Amino acid sequence: AQRVTQPEKLLSVFKGAPVELKCNYSYSGSPELFWYVQYSRQRLQLLLRHISRESIKGFTADLNKGETSFHLKKPFAQEEDSAMYYCALSGRISNFGNEKLTFGTGTRLTIIP
Amino acid sequence: EADIYQTPRYLVIGTGKKITLECSQTMGHDKMYWYQQDPGMELHLIHYSYGVNSTEKGDLSSESTVSRIRTEHFPLTLESARPSHTSQYLCASSGGLLYNAGELFFGEGSRLTVL
């Protein structure tokens, strides 16, 4: 069974301070990890995926298979980063592709001005 | 404009009523999904579809049913609603010509309250 754990339901950070949103997973195979974000009054949307190794809106996330973690980081928080963040995992399903996602419970990030 | 639409956004009904939550997308996507989310909890996949006439149950057991008669349309039905069905239901889609693995496009959600 695959599982995603986000230990922090709430996280408050001062503007300009570094941000780290924690995500741990359990999966016996080769996982693919994603971060989704939901801004106030907007829909849930993809922020970044680990296979792309990209930085989106200043956020990065590195897959650490030894620690089974995929923490989301940003060196300097901005007020517009306040949102709900969900970590998601996709195990490889041969006949369906990689969109059958398992989500964590989410972390509500609040940036304090 | 390409989008994914859910109706109704909010629904309050009495126990025993039959309800259908509508989901339509004009994204040109072949795969569609229904997730259920209780406040403060994770999203649970309850149904998904590869394409027309294809439906599968997700990881969370649900008393709801779905159909996929048209590519664009993926309605969810509860034959007899109960208070335990009170939740938010999110519809999503993926695939198409500009497909990126793992990218789901979500609707705004339908918040159901059963009294």
Short mmCIF file of C-alpha atoms in Angstrom, two decimals, chain A:
data_model
loop_
_atom_site.label_atom_id
_atom_site.label_comp_id
_atom_site.label_asym_id
_atom_site.label_seq_id
_atom_site.Cartn_x
_atom_site.Cartn_y
_atom_site.Cartn_z
CA ALA A 1 0.00 0.00 0.00
CA GLN A 2 1.15 3.51 -0.68
CA ARG A 3 0.87 6.29 1.84
CA VAL A 4 1.81 9.96 2.07
CA THR A 5 2.37 11.69 5.41
CA GLN A 6 2.48 15.43 5.95
CA PRO A 7 3.20 15.86 9.65
CA GLU A 8 2.32 19.55 9.87
CA LYS A 9 -1.28 20.62 9.42
CA LEU A 10 -0.36 24.27 9.96
CA LEU A 11 2.86 26.17 9.36
CA SER A 12 3.46 29.88 9.87
CA VAL A 13 6.58 31.57 8.56
CA PHE A 14 7.67 35.21 8.45
CA LYS A 15 8.04 36.88 5.09
CA GLY A 16 11.60 36.53 3.85
CA ALA A 17 12.32 33.48 6.03
CA PRO A 18 13.01 30.03 4.59
CA VAL A 19 10.12 27.60 4.16
CA GLU A 20 10.17 23.82 4.40
CA LEU A 21 7.02 21.73 4.07
CA LYS A 22 7.62 18.13 5.04
CA CYS A 23 6.42 15.10 3.14
CA ASN A 24 7.23 11.45 3.78
CA TYR A 25 5.96 8.50 1.80
CA SER A 26 5.79 4.76 1.92
CA TYR A 27 5.80 2.76 -1.28
CA SER A 28 7.52 -0.49 -2.13
CA GLY A 29 8.23 0.31 -5.78
CA SER A 30 9.63 3.29 -7.63
CA PRO A 31 7.46 6.28 -6.74
CA GLU A 32 6.80 9.52 -8.50
CA LEU A 33 6.16 12.48 -6.22
CA PHE A 34 4.29 15.72 -6.76
CA TRP A 35 3.35 18.85 -4.88
CA TYR A 36 -0.08 20.36 -5.46
CA VAL A 37 -1.18 23.77 -4.18
CA GLN A 38 -4.52 25.40 -3.51
CA TYR A 39 -4.58 29.18 -3.12
CA SER A 40 -7.51 30.89 -1.46
CA ARG A 41 -10.65 30.65 -3.60
CA GLN A 42 -8.77 28.79 -6.33
CA ARG A 43 -8.68 25.21 -7.47
CA LEU A 44 -6.17 22.57 -6.54
CA GLN A 45 -3.36 22.67 -9.10
CA LEU A 46 -0.02 21.04 -9.74
CA LEU A 47 2.97 22.97 -8.39
CA LEU A 48 5.86 20.71 -9.29
CA ARG A 49 6.88 17.12 -9.94
CA HIS A 50 10.13 15.47 -8.84
CA ILE A 51 11.02 14.05 -12.25
CA SER A 52 11.20 17.54 -13.75
CA ARG A 53 13.72 18.77 -11.18
CA GLU A 54 12.31 22.22 -11.73
CA SER A 55 11.93 25.31 -9.58
CA ILE A 56 8.45 26.76 -9.67
CA LYS A 57 7.71 30.11 -8.00
CA GLY A 58 11.01 29.68 -6.17
CA PHE A 59 10.01 26.28 -4.73
CA THR A 60 12.10 23.15 -5.12
CA ALA A 61 11.70 19.61 -3.86
CA ASP A 62 14.22 16.78 -3.88
CA LEU A 63 13.26 13.15 -3.70
CA ASN A 64 15.31 11.40 -1.00
CA LYS A 65 14.73 7.68 -1.42
CA GLY A 66 16.85 6.80 1.61
CA GLU A 67 14.69 8.89 3.91
CA THR A 68 11.55 8.37 1.79
CA SER A 69 10.99 12.11 1.81
CA PHE A 70 10.03 14.81 -0.67
CA HIS A 71 10.17 18.05 1.28
CA LEU A 72 9.17 21.31 -0.41
CA LYS A 73 11.54 24.22 0.13
CA LYS A 74 11.82 27.90 -0.64
CA PRO A 75 14.68 30.08 0.59
CA PHE A 76 12.68 33.29 1.02
CA ALA A 77 8.95 33.18 1.70
CA GLN A 78 6.60 35.66 0.05
CA GLU A 79 3.10 36.63 1.15
CA GLU A 80 1.59 35.13 -2.01
CA ASP A 81 2.91 31.72 -0.94
CA SER A 82 0.16 31.45 1.66
CA ALA A 83 -1.91 28.46 0.56
CA MET A 84 -2.73 24.82 1.21
CA TYR A 85 -0.03 22.44 -0.01
CA TYR A 86 -0.57 18.75 -0.73
CA CYS A 87 2.09 16.16 -1.35
CA ALA A 88 1.05 13.34 -3.69
CA LEU A 89 2.50 10.02 -4.77
CA SER A 90 1.93 7.96 -7.86
CA GLY A 91 2.95 4.35 -8.06
CA ARG A 92 3.51 2.94 -11.52
CA ILE A 93 0.38 1.31 -12.87
CA SER A 94 1.19 -0.32 -16.15
CA ASN A 95 -2.15 0.06 -17.86
CA PHE A 96 -3.18 3.41 -16.48
CA GLY A 97 -0.18 5.67 -16.29
CA ASN A 98 0.88 7.83 -13.45
CA GLU A 99 -2.19 9.86 -12.57
CA LYS A 100 -3.72 7.61 -9.91
CA LEU A 101 -2.45 9.77 -7.10
CA THR A 102 -2.40 9.26 -3.34
CA PHE A 103 -2.55 12.57 -1.48
CA GLY A 104 -1.40 13.58 1.98
CA THR A 105 -3.59 15.53 4.40
CA GLY A 106 -2.07 18.82 3.40
CA THR A 107 -0.25 21.66 5.18
CA ARG A 108 -1.73 25.12 5.44
CA LEU A 109 1.13 27.59 5.02
CA THR A 110 0.64 31.12 6.30
CA ILE A 111 3.22 33.79 5.55
CA ILE A 112 3.32 36.48 8.23
CA PRO A 113 4.05 39.96 6.81
#
